[in-house]
XYZ file of C-alpha atoms in Angstrom:
773
model
C 109.343 32.530 -110.739
C 106.086 30.687 -110.009
C 102.859 32.273 -108.801
C 100.928 31.353 -105.672
C 97.629 32.365 -104.114
C 97.044 32.859 -100.398
C 94.063 33.115 -98.089
C 94.906 36.799 -97.613
C 94.614 37.363 -101.364
C 91.147 35.826 -101.262
C 90.244 38.266 -98.483
C 91.472 41.179 -100.616
C 89.582 39.799 -103.628
C 86.383 39.646 -101.592
C 86.885 43.214 -100.428
C 86.858 44.280 -104.092
C 83.572 42.614 -105.026
C 81.094 45.118 -106.421
C 78.771 45.315 -103.412
C 81.742 46.186 -101.205
C 83.477 48.684 -103.474
C 80.253 50.611 -104.067
C 80.789 52.044 -100.565
C 84.393 53.066 -101.241
C 83.853 56.145 -103.392
C 82.430 59.415 -102.127
C 80.566 61.708 -104.501
C 80.915 59.501 -107.532
C 77.879 61.092 -109.163
C 75.501 63.981 -108.566
C 71.807 63.259 -109.062
C 69.918 66.583 -109.173
C 66.392 66.825 -107.784
C 64.927 69.742 -109.707
C 62.529 72.103 -107.927
C 59.256 72.719 -109.784
C 59.903 73.400 -113.479
C 62.869 75.698 -113.043
C 66.601 75.258 -112.664
C 67.161 75.140 -108.886
C 67.881 71.709 -107.427
C 69.112 69.848 -104.390
C 71.399 66.841 -104.273
C 72.877 64.495 -101.711
C 76.622 64.745 -101.194
C 78.736 62.160 -99.410
C 80.874 62.852 -96.362
C 83.777 60.540 -95.592
C 83.578 59.429 -91.971
C 85.767 57.032 -90.006
C 83.816 53.828 -90.556
C 81.155 54.809 -93.080
C 80.109 57.385 -95.618
C 77.842 60.084 -94.220
C 75.751 62.531 -96.196
C 74.512 66.100 -96.434
C 71.884 67.764 -98.605
C 72.953 70.687 -100.782
C 70.715 73.289 -102.434
C 71.933 74.918 -105.658
C 70.674 78.097 -107.329
C 72.377 78.121 -110.748
C 71.242 81.616 -111.727
C 72.868 83.128 -108.652
C 75.678 80.557 -108.553
C 74.877 79.761 -104.922
C 75.557 76.353 -103.404
C 74.506 76.039 -99.768
C 73.120 73.617 -97.221
C 69.530 72.691 -98.050
C 68.607 73.190 -94.373
C 70.226 73.220 -90.934
C 71.221 69.569 -90.525
C 72.225 69.899 -86.873
C 68.945 71.466 -85.777
C 66.892 68.977 -87.778
C 68.836 66.107 -86.189
C 68.249 67.543 -82.706
C 64.527 68.042 -83.305
C 64.087 64.595 -84.859
C 66.040 62.938 -82.027
C 63.598 64.399 -79.515
C 60.517 62.944 -81.217
C 61.774 59.490 -82.245
C 63.646 58.953 -78.952
C 67.005 58.022 -80.409
C 70.145 59.894 -81.347
C 70.249 61.172 -84.932
C 73.586 61.964 -86.585
C 73.391 65.326 -88.411
C 76.011 64.075 -90.873
C 74.038 60.924 -91.660
C 70.338 61.730 -91.407
C 68.037 58.664 -91.601
C 66.496 59.572 -94.964
C 67.781 59.921 -98.518
C 65.120 62.123 -100.049
C 62.847 64.995 -99.092
C 60.392 67.458 -100.609
C 60.116 71.192 -100.063
C 56.535 72.125 -99.091
C 54.579 75.179 -97.919
C 56.396 77.549 -100.261
C 59.723 76.050 -99.159
C 59.103 76.931 -95.521
C 59.237 73.253 -94.573
C 60.440 69.901 -95.818
C 58.713 66.526 -95.800
C 60.493 63.186 -95.490
C 60.079 59.543 -94.427
C 61.682 57.946 -91.360
C 60.739 54.598 -89.791
C 57.888 54.194 -92.307
C 56.331 57.407 -91.011
C 56.000 60.809 -92.685
C 57.491 63.858 -90.981
C 57.400 67.593 -91.594
C 60.230 69.844 -90.430
C 59.514 73.574 -90.107
C 62.610 75.399 -91.381
C 61.915 78.536 -89.322
C 60.716 76.991 -86.048
C 63.162 74.058 -86.213
C 60.407 71.654 -85.237
C 59.604 68.134 -86.476
C 56.128 66.692 -86.357
C 54.653 63.459 -87.613
C 51.753 63.588 -90.044
C 49.411 61.006 -91.495
C 49.646 60.467 -95.223
C 47.983 58.080 -97.608
C 50.857 56.118 -99.029
C 50.850 54.504 -102.432
C 51.907 50.836 -102.265
C 54.890 49.891 -104.384
C 52.724 47.867 -106.763
C 50.513 50.849 -107.614
C 51.171 53.537 -110.232
C 50.544 57.093 -109.022
C 48.995 59.695 -111.325
C 50.957 62.868 -112.154
C 48.557 65.052 -110.088
C 48.856 62.742 -107.089
C 45.113 62.114 -106.841
C 44.940 58.545 -108.150
C 46.826 55.294 -108.173
C 46.398 52.441 -110.660
C 46.786 48.757 -109.885
C 46.021 45.276 -111.175
C 43.595 42.915 -109.456
C 42.176 39.710 -110.863
C 43.459 40.321 -114.430
C 41.866 43.794 -114.630
C 42.922 47.413 -114.166
C 41.620 49.493 -111.250
C 42.218 52.998 -109.928
C 41.960 54.208 -106.356
C 41.287 57.767 -105.239
C 44.036 58.859 -102.867
C 41.656 61.470 -101.446
C 38.601 59.346 -100.683
C 39.841 55.780 -101.043
C 37.148 55.042 -103.626
C 38.075 52.232 -106.043
C 36.959 52.225 -109.679
C 37.243 49.170 -111.923
C 38.251 50.283 -115.423
C 38.306 46.939 -117.278
C 36.000 44.001 -116.706
C 36.754 41.189 -119.134
C 40.335 40.284 -118.241
C 41.115 36.604 -117.807
C 44.262 34.619 -117.150
C 46.743 35.100 -119.974
C 44.341 37.545 -121.613
C 44.616 40.287 -119.037
C 45.239 43.985 -118.714
C 48.330 45.899 -117.688
C 50.755 43.044 -117.187
C 54.204 42.280 -118.508
C 54.694 39.326 -120.867
C 56.114 36.331 -119.030
C 58.918 36.307 -121.572
C 60.324 39.389 -119.831
C 63.171 37.200 -118.469
C 62.307 37.108 -114.761
C 58.649 36.018 -114.575
C 59.094 33.052 -112.227
C 61.514 34.848 -109.915
C 59.182 37.830 -109.595
C 56.274 35.487 -108.923
C 58.208 33.845 -106.095
C 59.836 36.873 -104.496
C 57.841 39.932 -105.579
C 54.320 38.877 -106.582
C 52.896 42.412 -106.815
C 54.368 44.791 -109.366
C 53.048 48.068 -110.860
C 50.842 47.762 -113.944
C 52.205 48.141 -117.439
C 50.392 51.422 -117.941
C 51.026 55.087 -118.650
C 49.080 57.963 -117.145
C 48.226 60.904 -119.392
C 49.914 64.152 -118.329
C 46.528 65.572 -117.196
C 45.868 62.444 -115.071
C 42.494 61.834 -116.710
C 43.352 58.779 -118.825
C 45.538 55.693 -118.727
C 47.148 53.966 -121.679
C 47.554 50.241 -121.134
C 47.176 47.036 -123.105
C 45.365 43.743 -123.001
C 48.009 41.077 -123.421
C 47.126 37.810 -125.118
C 49.425 34.951 -124.088
C 46.817 32.181 -124.244
C 48.478 30.260 -127.062
C 52.079 31.141 -126.274
C 54.335 28.151 -125.563
C 54.393 27.016 -121.944
C 57.824 26.373 -120.432
C 58.481 24.877 -117.000
C 61.219 24.988 -114.400
C 61.737 22.301 -111.778
C 62.581 23.735 -108.359
C 64.357 20.745 -106.898
C 64.892 22.205 -103.429
C 61.930 24.375 -102.322
C 62.692 26.440 -99.212
C 60.219 24.513 -97.071
C 61.807 21.567 -95.266
C 61.293 18.143 -96.879
C 58.997 19.526 -99.570
C 58.945 17.639 -102.893
C 60.159 19.393 -106.073
C 57.870 22.076 -107.456
C 57.141 22.835 -111.109
C 56.844 26.495 -112.118
C 55.329 27.154 -115.551
C 55.407 30.345 -117.591
C 54.754 31.502 -121.168
C 57.916 31.741 -123.204
C 57.937 31.851 -127.047
C 60.831 30.220 -128.866
C 62.314 31.040 -132.254
C 59.920 29.949 -134.991
C 56.884 29.513 -132.730
C 53.557 30.311 -134.346
C 52.171 32.219 -131.378
C 53.815 35.214 -129.696
C 52.490 37.558 -126.967
C 50.163 40.143 -128.557
C 49.318 43.489 -126.977
C 46.138 45.398 -127.840
C 46.389 49.031 -126.758
C 43.426 50.521 -124.870
C 42.847 53.891 -123.217
C 40.808 54.075 -120.007
C 39.007 57.333 -119.187
C 38.831 57.810 -115.408
C 35.992 60.344 -115.217
C 33.709 58.681 -117.757
C 34.817 55.157 -116.810
C 35.092 54.256 -120.487
C 37.576 52.027 -122.272
C 38.591 52.914 -125.820
C 40.370 50.303 -127.928
C 42.850 51.732 -130.395
C 41.938 50.954 -133.994
C 45.022 48.882 -134.716
C 45.891 45.212 -134.834
C 47.477 43.737 -131.689
C 51.233 44.246 -131.717
C 53.938 41.702 -131.008
C 55.676 42.315 -127.700
C 59.344 41.557 -127.430
C 61.161 41.024 -124.172
C 59.009 43.501 -122.249
C 55.864 45.589 -122.559
C 56.101 48.661 -124.821
C 55.066 50.592 -121.683
C 58.003 49.321 -119.637
C 60.203 52.271 -118.558
C 63.381 50.376 -119.483
C 62.418 49.994 -123.163
C 59.465 52.346 -123.534
C 58.143 52.734 -127.091
C 54.709 54.274 -126.392
C 54.065 57.791 -125.087
C 51.473 60.504 -124.495
C 51.692 63.901 -126.142
C 52.113 66.731 -123.635
C 48.557 67.970 -124.248
C 47.097 64.500 -123.481
C 45.217 64.475 -126.802
C 47.186 61.719 -128.528
C 49.346 58.694 -127.864
C 52.143 57.671 -130.214
C 54.019 54.407 -130.441
C 56.109 52.158 -132.664
C 55.118 48.759 -134.070
C 57.878 46.340 -134.988
C 57.520 43.527 -137.515
C 58.361 40.010 -136.392
C 61.569 39.932 -138.408
C 62.690 43.290 -136.964
C 63.279 44.667 -140.458
C 60.307 47.032 -140.465
C 59.009 49.491 -137.858
C 55.938 51.722 -138.100
C 55.363 54.981 -136.247
C 51.716 55.352 -135.270
C 49.689 58.109 -133.599
C 46.254 57.563 -132.050
C 43.492 59.956 -131.035
C 42.969 59.433 -127.306
C 39.233 60.243 -127.492
C 38.256 58.121 -130.485
C 40.999 55.500 -130.800
C 41.451 56.401 -134.473
C 45.016 55.845 -135.666
C 47.307 57.189 -138.369
C 50.535 55.522 -139.499
C 52.945 58.379 -140.097
C 55.984 56.514 -141.381
C 57.538 53.110 -141.828
C 61.247 52.474 -141.328
C 62.715 49.504 -143.218
C 66.128 47.854 -143.233
C 67.760 44.866 -144.931
C 69.364 43.981 -141.570
C 67.965 44.163 -138.042
C 66.543 47.435 -136.750
C 67.946 48.518 -133.407
C 66.852 52.061 -132.605
C 64.151 50.831 -130.208
C 66.908 49.307 -128.031
C 69.419 52.152 -128.243
C 68.864 53.127 -124.618
C 68.227 49.677 -123.140
C 71.155 49.933 -120.734
C 70.199 53.398 -119.480
C 66.475 52.576 -119.416
C 65.410 55.722 -121.287
C 63.201 54.343 -124.053
C 63.248 55.023 -127.775
C 64.637 58.297 -129.193
C 61.333 59.694 -130.474
C 59.594 62.893 -129.352
C 56.329 64.588 -130.312
C 56.419 68.390 -130.529
C 53.023 70.016 -130.011
C 53.980 73.611 -130.775
C 54.571 73.174 -134.512
C 53.010 69.807 -135.425
C 56.274 67.915 -135.820
C 58.028 64.950 -134.289
C 61.633 63.819 -133.979
C 62.520 60.395 -135.355
C 65.648 58.312 -134.817
C 67.077 56.275 -137.696
C 70.214 54.489 -138.927
C 69.040 54.594 -142.547
C 72.211 56.194 -143.925
C 74.528 53.900 -141.994
C 74.791 56.110 -138.915
C 72.479 56.881 -136.001
C 70.821 60.283 -136.514
C 67.772 62.424 -135.787
C 65.169 63.556 -138.329
C 62.280 66.050 -138.145
C 58.893 65.034 -139.570
C 55.535 66.727 -140.074
C 53.123 65.062 -137.614
C 50.069 65.782 -139.821
C 51.364 64.258 -143.054
C 54.291 62.057 -142.048
C 56.549 63.861 -144.510
C 60.202 64.499 -143.783
C 60.919 68.186 -143.131
C 64.686 68.019 -142.600
C 67.554 66.130 -141.070
C 68.538 67.413 -137.654
C 71.935 65.672 -137.449
C 74.252 64.080 -140.002
C 77.786 62.798 -140.377
C 79.988 59.804 -139.628
C 79.163 59.714 -135.923
C 76.454 58.310 -133.661
C 73.539 59.965 -131.883
C 73.056 58.029 -128.644
C 70.273 59.552 -126.554
C 67.667 62.251 -127.146
C 67.786 64.212 -123.886
C 65.030 66.728 -124.583
C 63.712 69.544 -126.730
C 63.332 73.186 -125.737
C 60.380 73.860 -128.011
C 60.258 77.607 -127.274
C 63.843 78.146 -128.423
C 63.943 75.285 -130.958
C 66.962 73.590 -129.352
C 67.381 69.811 -129.421
C 69.630 68.342 -126.712
C 71.201 64.933 -127.277
C 74.254 62.846 -126.505
C 76.433 61.466 -129.266
C 79.705 59.602 -129.675
C 82.397 59.379 -132.332
C 82.222 63.005 -133.473
C 85.279 64.402 -131.673
C 88.513 63.345 -133.462
C 91.217 61.517 -131.563
C 88.922 60.284 -128.809
C 87.432 56.940 -127.870
C 84.516 56.736 -130.357
C 82.209 55.455 -127.599
C 82.560 58.474 -125.302
C 79.221 60.255 -124.993
C 79.166 64.053 -125.147
C 76.229 66.418 -124.844
C 75.338 68.570 -127.867
C 72.608 70.928 -128.875
C 71.348 71.786 -132.336
C 68.462 73.740 -133.837
C 65.434 71.802 -135.037
C 66.364 72.792 -138.588
C 69.811 71.198 -138.145
C 71.793 74.423 -137.765
C 74.100 75.679 -135.005
C 75.367 72.326 -133.747
C 77.384 72.933 -130.541
C 79.444 70.660 -128.279
C 78.495 71.378 -124.649
C 80.812 68.993 -122.763
C 84.391 69.442 -124.018
C 86.302 67.035 -121.731
C 87.773 63.889 -123.291
C 85.662 61.520 -121.190
C 82.292 59.781 -120.850
C 79.588 62.285 -119.837
C 76.360 61.580 -117.945
C 74.038 64.578 -117.938
C 70.823 65.756 -116.291
C 69.182 68.804 -117.838
C 66.924 71.220 -115.942
C 63.198 71.330 -116.768
C 63.557 74.892 -118.105
C 66.496 73.863 -120.344
C 68.757 76.545 -118.876
C 71.299 74.441 -116.984
C 72.557 70.877 -116.707
C 74.558 68.760 -114.296
C 77.421 66.885 -115.952
C 79.312 64.016 -114.327
C 82.266 62.969 -116.455
C 84.947 60.329 -116.000
C 86.947 57.592 -117.699
C 87.939 54.160 -116.474
C 91.299 55.701 -115.573
C 90.035 59.088 -114.314
C 87.640 59.399 -111.330
C 84.384 61.309 -111.727
C 83.940 65.043 -111.494
C 80.498 66.663 -111.390
C 79.995 70.198 -112.650
C 77.150 72.580 -113.347
C 76.947 74.205 -116.778
C 74.542 76.496 -118.557
C 73.024 75.080 -121.741
C 75.268 77.240 -123.894
C 78.142 75.152 -122.507
C 79.600 77.678 -120.049
C 80.882 76.316 -116.758
C 78.937 77.679 -113.781
C 80.695 75.860 -110.938
C 82.218 72.588 -109.818
C 79.831 70.553 -107.692
C 81.853 67.531 -106.553
C 85.124 65.719 -107.180
C 84.945 62.009 -106.421
C 87.145 60.783 -103.569
C 88.608 57.340 -104.399
C 91.257 57.215 -101.661
C 89.542 54.373 -99.769
C 89.029 52.430 -102.981
C 92.722 52.663 -103.841
C 93.794 51.747 -100.330
C 91.801 48.530 -100.644
C 93.791 47.503 -103.703
C 91.711 48.788 -106.620
C 93.702 48.586 -109.854
C 93.221 51.531 -112.208
C 92.195 50.029 -115.578
C 94.343 50.779 -118.602
C 92.683 51.704 -121.889
C 93.964 50.061 -125.056
C 93.393 50.171 -128.794
C 94.030 47.203 -131.073
C 93.245 46.185 -134.632
C 90.371 43.837 -135.434
C 90.883 40.582 -137.323
C 90.519 42.515 -140.595
C 93.748 44.344 -139.758
C 92.124 47.748 -140.304
C 89.338 48.446 -137.810
C 90.285 49.981 -134.467
C 88.827 48.254 -131.416
C 88.777 49.659 -127.896
C 89.035 47.895 -124.572
C 90.400 47.990 -121.046
C 92.929 45.880 -119.192
C 92.838 45.518 -115.414
C 96.418 44.645 -114.490
C 97.203 42.128 -111.752
C 97.976 43.574 -108.345
C 101.669 43.772 -107.416
C 103.137 42.694 -110.749
C 106.605 41.166 -110.620
C 108.781 41.717 -113.693
C 110.135 38.188 -113.337
C 106.657 36.660 -113.601
C 104.228 36.038 -116.414
C 100.567 36.490 -115.455
C 97.600 34.566 -116.845
C 94.999 36.425 -118.905
C 91.245 36.317 -118.390
C 88.934 37.510 -121.164
C 85.618 38.625 -119.638
C 83.180 38.511 -122.542
C 79.579 39.237 -123.395
C 78.596 37.834 -126.772
C 75.319 39.659 -127.318
C 75.043 42.256 -130.095
C 72.691 44.498 -128.104
C 75.050 45.862 -125.443
C 78.322 47.712 -125.102
C 80.330 45.520 -122.741
C 83.443 47.587 -122.089
C 83.015 50.260 -119.390
C 83.691 53.821 -120.490
C 83.122 55.623 -117.209
C 84.883 55.050 -113.898
C 83.488 51.805 -112.450
C 83.666 50.928 -108.780
C 80.469 49.112 -107.898
C 77.475 47.221 -109.195
C 73.778 46.811 -108.686
C 72.045 44.184 -106.610
C 68.418 43.079 -106.664
C 66.678 39.738 -106.246
C 65.273 39.822 -109.796
C 68.355 40.820 -111.784
C 71.604 41.238 -109.797
C 74.454 42.737 -111.789
C 78.231 42.935 -111.537
C 79.219 45.483 -114.154
C 82.731 44.138 -114.802
C 82.470 40.478 -113.869
C 84.555 40.655 -110.712
C 87.593 41.811 -112.670
C 89.096 43.707 -109.724
C 88.891 40.590 -107.554
C 90.654 38.532 -110.206
C 93.398 41.168 -110.307
C 94.009 40.602 -106.602
C 94.379 36.894 -107.303
C 97.126 37.486 -109.888
C 95.218 37.636 -113.185
C 95.147 40.299 -115.877
C 91.563 40.836 -117.079
C 90.519 42.296 -120.425
C 87.158 43.625 -121.592
C 86.645 44.559 -125.220
C 83.897 45.038 -127.800
C 84.571 43.446 -131.163
C 82.796 44.055 -134.435
C 79.093 43.293 -134.327
C 78.375 45.442 -131.261
C 76.378 48.698 -131.160
C 77.075 52.445 -131.086
C 79.529 52.692 -133.969
C 78.311 52.618 -137.580
C 75.401 50.467 -138.717
C 77.876 48.465 -140.804
C 80.033 47.796 -137.752
C 76.978 46.516 -135.868
C 75.739 44.407 -138.790
C 78.652 41.994 -138.438
C 76.306 40.170 -136.026
C 73.347 40.034 -138.400
C 72.550 36.368 -138.994
C 75.819 35.398 -137.293
C 75.231 35.015 -133.572
C 77.924 32.349 -133.655
C 80.264 35.317 -134.226
C 79.512 36.170 -130.547
C 80.186 39.854 -131.065
C 83.668 39.272 -132.365
C 85.402 36.254 -130.799
C 87.885 36.284 -133.669
C 88.621 39.921 -132.832
C 89.283 38.918 -129.200
C 91.796 36.304 -130.337
C 93.835 38.721 -132.431
C 93.537 41.402 -129.741
C 95.101 39.102 -127.151
C 98.083 38.503 -129.461
C 98.587 42.261 -129.787
C 98.211 42.851 -126.043
C 100.861 40.233 -125.263
C 103.266 42.268 -127.403
C 102.295 45.508 -125.608
C 102.432 44.082 -122.079
C 105.445 41.784 -121.494
C 104.006 40.479 -118.204
C 101.086 38.735 -119.989
C 101.328 34.976 -120.471
C 100.013 33.989 -123.903
C 100.117 30.304 -122.914
C 97.640 30.833 -120.089
C 94.486 32.447 -121.419
C 91.042 31.863 -119.915
C 87.609 33.215 -120.743
C 84.377 33.618 -118.818
C 80.950 35.191 -119.067
C 77.290 34.749 -118.257
C 74.173 34.575 -120.444
C 75.322 35.713 -123.899
C 78.786 35.695 -122.347
C 78.245 32.102 -121.250
C 77.486 31.228 -124.860
C 80.546 33.168 -126.049
C 82.925 31.639 -123.469
C 81.946 28.111 -124.490
C 82.071 29.069 -128.168
C 85.556 30.503 -127.746
C 87.160 27.470 -126.092
C 85.509 25.170 -128.650
C 86.461 27.315 -131.661
C 89.958 28.399 -130.564
C 91.223 25.584 -128.310
C 94.805 26.579 -129.054
C 94.198 30.024 -127.515
C 91.715 29.519 -124.687
C 92.761 26.853 -122.194
C 90.073 27.309 -119.513
C 86.492 28.589 -119.735
C 83.687 29.179 -117.242
C 80.350 29.368 -119.033
C 77.514 30.671 -116.876
C 73.840 30.196 -117.872
C 74.720 30.282 -121.568
C 72.066 30.347 -124.308
C 74.002 27.701 -126.241
C 71.388 27.232 -128.971
C 69.127 30.143 -129.973
C 66.475 27.714 -131.186
C 65.658 27.164 -127.507
C 65.948 30.810 -126.477
C 63.578 33.756 -126.702
C 62.047 34.452 -130.095
C 62.487 38.200 -129.635
C 66.257 37.870 -129.318
C 67.082 35.168 -131.837
C 64.694 36.389 -134.539
C 65.981 39.949 -134.321
C 69.677 39.153 -134.608
C 69.847 35.727 -136.272
C 66.735 36.115 -138.440
C 63.482 34.224 -138.804
C 63.821 30.507 -138.318
C 65.811 28.692 -140.981
C 67.189 25.270 -140.074
C 70.560 25.774 -141.791
C 71.024 29.320 -140.473
C 70.302 28.290 -136.895
C 72.338 25.103 -137.143
C 75.536 27.127 -137.455
C 75.134 28.869 -134.099
C 74.494 25.692 -132.034
C 77.372 25.246 -129.571
C 76.722 21.517 -129.160
C 78.038 20.947 -132.704
C 81.537 21.950 -131.564
C 81.979 19.959 -128.347
C 84.293 17.472 -130.104
C 86.893 20.294 -130.187
C 87.159 20.579 -126.394
C 90.777 20.194 -125.263
C 90.904 22.518 -122.263
C 88.978 22.774 -119.026
C 85.317 23.790 -119.215
C 82.999 24.552 -116.307
C 79.295 24.819 -117.173
C 77.059 26.572 -114.636
C 73.313 27.164 -114.419
C 70.690 27.977 -111.825
C 67.687 25.679 -111.685
C 65.299 28.666 -111.540
C 66.765 30.499 -114.535
C 63.646 31.796 -116.286
C 65.684 33.825 -118.790
C 67.982 31.137 -120.231
C 66.390 27.799 -119.422
C 68.690 25.267 -117.677
C 67.904 22.855 -120.542
C 70.346 24.805 -122.712
C 73.176 23.918 -120.349
C 71.955 20.323 -120.088
C 72.033 20.002 -123.871
C 75.724 20.889 -123.710
C 76.188 18.307 -120.968
C 74.484 15.672 -123.105
C 76.611 16.492 -126.162
C 79.849 16.409 -124.150
C 78.943 13.029 -122.677
C 78.242 11.670 -126.154
C 81.729 12.782 -127.203
C 83.203 11.225 -124.027
C 84.681 14.591 -123.007
C 85.825 15.518 -119.518
C 84.168 18.697 -118.228
C 82.798 20.173 -115.005
C 79.215 21.067 -114.119
C 77.762 23.214 -111.336
C 73.994 23.438 -110.824
C 72.873 26.059 -108.322
C 69.528 25.271 -106.655
C 67.046 28.138 -106.323
C 69.309 30.480 -108.305
C 68.012 32.407 -111.275
C 69.791 34.113 -114.161
C 71.900 36.595 -112.186
C 74.467 34.114 -110.936
C 77.311 36.574 -111.484
C 76.834 37.826 -107.906
C 76.165 34.451 -106.302
C 78.879 34.103 -103.655
C 79.309 30.340 -104.028
C 79.594 30.633 -107.795
C 82.123 33.468 -107.460
C 84.344 31.381 -105.165
C 84.098 28.318 -107.404
C 84.992 30.469 -110.421
C 88.051 31.832 -108.595
C 89.098 28.306 -107.633
C 88.590 26.991 -111.153
C 90.876 29.497 -112.848
C 93.501 29.346 -110.095
C 93.649 25.560 -110.174
C 93.393 25.034 -113.937
C 94.935 28.153 -115.474
C 97.395 29.385 -112.867
C 98.235 25.829 -111.918
C 98.223 26.151 -108.122
C 95.846 25.036 -105.399
C 93.448 27.681 -104.050
C 92.621 28.055 -100.336
C 90.173 25.360 -99.348
C 86.477 26.312 -99.258
C 86.918 30.034 -98.695
C 83.562 31.529 -97.595
C 82.458 34.862 -99.131
C 79.953 36.858 -97.105
C 76.605 36.982 -98.909
C 75.393 40.601 -99.324
C 71.793 39.409 -99.098
C 72.459 37.588 -95.830
C 75.459 39.364 -94.280
C 75.064 37.627 -90.915
């Protein structure tokens, strides 16, 4: 029985794109807003209404086990309606956040770009004037100052008087203060669409000092993008240049740490050589590796060597700038602990403890990811905190008064997916290790400032989220929310199926998910799509319940590559992490060391597909396609060129097809310092002679992460080999093409026409979430 695809299936596929499905789940996660430094909190809960999801605000007192409305929603709506002259729905108030003020006798919130106060006893709303902090300024912890960049220098502004103080005076272009390196993978896009961003800086806890850096990019390689179609009518092409170091370049961005004293208006330069910056500033929240101590007396940070085989831990006196190197971590393969939390944006797992002159250090030195306790005066190891054949993932916090360390880890509980994160606590001396989240699932936790309670949202790809409140001894206090996925299911969402297969070595267990095609017919065989990401720095396979994505101009994201939409079109989609990916043992991860051509286990994908065809009779082993973007674009092209007998169709989006022309920080970490023979092996253009199937290459002409030249080099090589292929260049698109509606439709069409073997509906138009009209 042959397959076909209809216009109605395209409509269902569009309905399951990430920006649509994100609205289809109520109470998928609880985000607590802790009050003061205690354990009470409020959160926003969803209410399912006829045409949209409404909301209410809930106040929770864990000690008394009381969960109640944070305020009278109906009376607030009535009062607010009277003063803004429009009807306000009490079940969908026009704000998403608020603050208790005046000893919790009132709340403050923003509506229509104005600040309002609602008296909880008098049920009255009134508008007040406040001095707002622009989005490009960084507010101090005490709320009295904001920091910003102007003319290559760092300034602060008093939020009480408006007085502006210039803290640095000698900044110049490409030798300026408080800015991100332009190699941070979206420099041109941010310049075009969001020219003002907060400074790369870190306020001291007492709000008296700012840690920042002077970044030297003067000699860093200049790259350029040609914007062929500027938005202005009939405007000639525009060249956009930016600094972007390649593998082997002599000059990299160098950051010199400085501390600015607000009261004395002094700048202190730390007594250390400028440090190499990688993808982003060491002060960037997403990959933060520099911090203040709680007493504001010291800053501590890590310094990575260029080959990523050595990392120093350094502490600096905030008053004098004097430094002390407390330890140096070395490895024969790439170090990775500074990127352990890159996906969650939590920074490195290091913490300074003021009460007993110690610090916690994260290391994979024994082959597994674990925590160690060091003396902060001498740099000597005091004791291991954790040990065993399992993986510490994230340092959540330390209750210094009770000597408890809270962290997430995976792989410790037998019989479970080794990637599932659970919350644990252990004494600083390594004793009394306790599991706090017993459910066989992925756990996302938020711990209270007093370390007495935590909110735990747990789920699996096949089990919807539940959010509960627990005490930090692991006892369940109450259930907060159970996610409602009824609307999601009614729109055709396919529950993913978890699978385990053997790697190409025949011994190692690998874990993945399969999204089955909608409405499977036992008389039909369904084509397989392998959605891949070939980078060794990320876990690609979802572990929690996934129903939406993230969307921003700078870096839009679809977390599962439109897999649910493909299921509606009659494809089975697999996601899997092969050997060479993180969060198992160090040895498992090291399969990628010096072997980026391995693409995080393409060979493992090939043998996995053979096993899955045996497990699922409806899969068609003769119709296998592969797709991905960025590192996945590299891997998709690599796969069809290396295994042409397996992969018949590939869509390669913005692929970094030759690391010699990609960022130094990425290639030199994982492939090694430049060596012509080593880097020759990973070049995809060497394999184009093997192309037998259908290949679509895609790039955006404003991709400032993976330069379009990398795709054009593939084009050039394919032409030289007289190969048939397809090319799509997207004007004014940057790296995040995975959510570009035209690209999505063309990708659907390509697999339907070339893998399924039928004609798709002609020129189906997907509504653009950025321009819904």
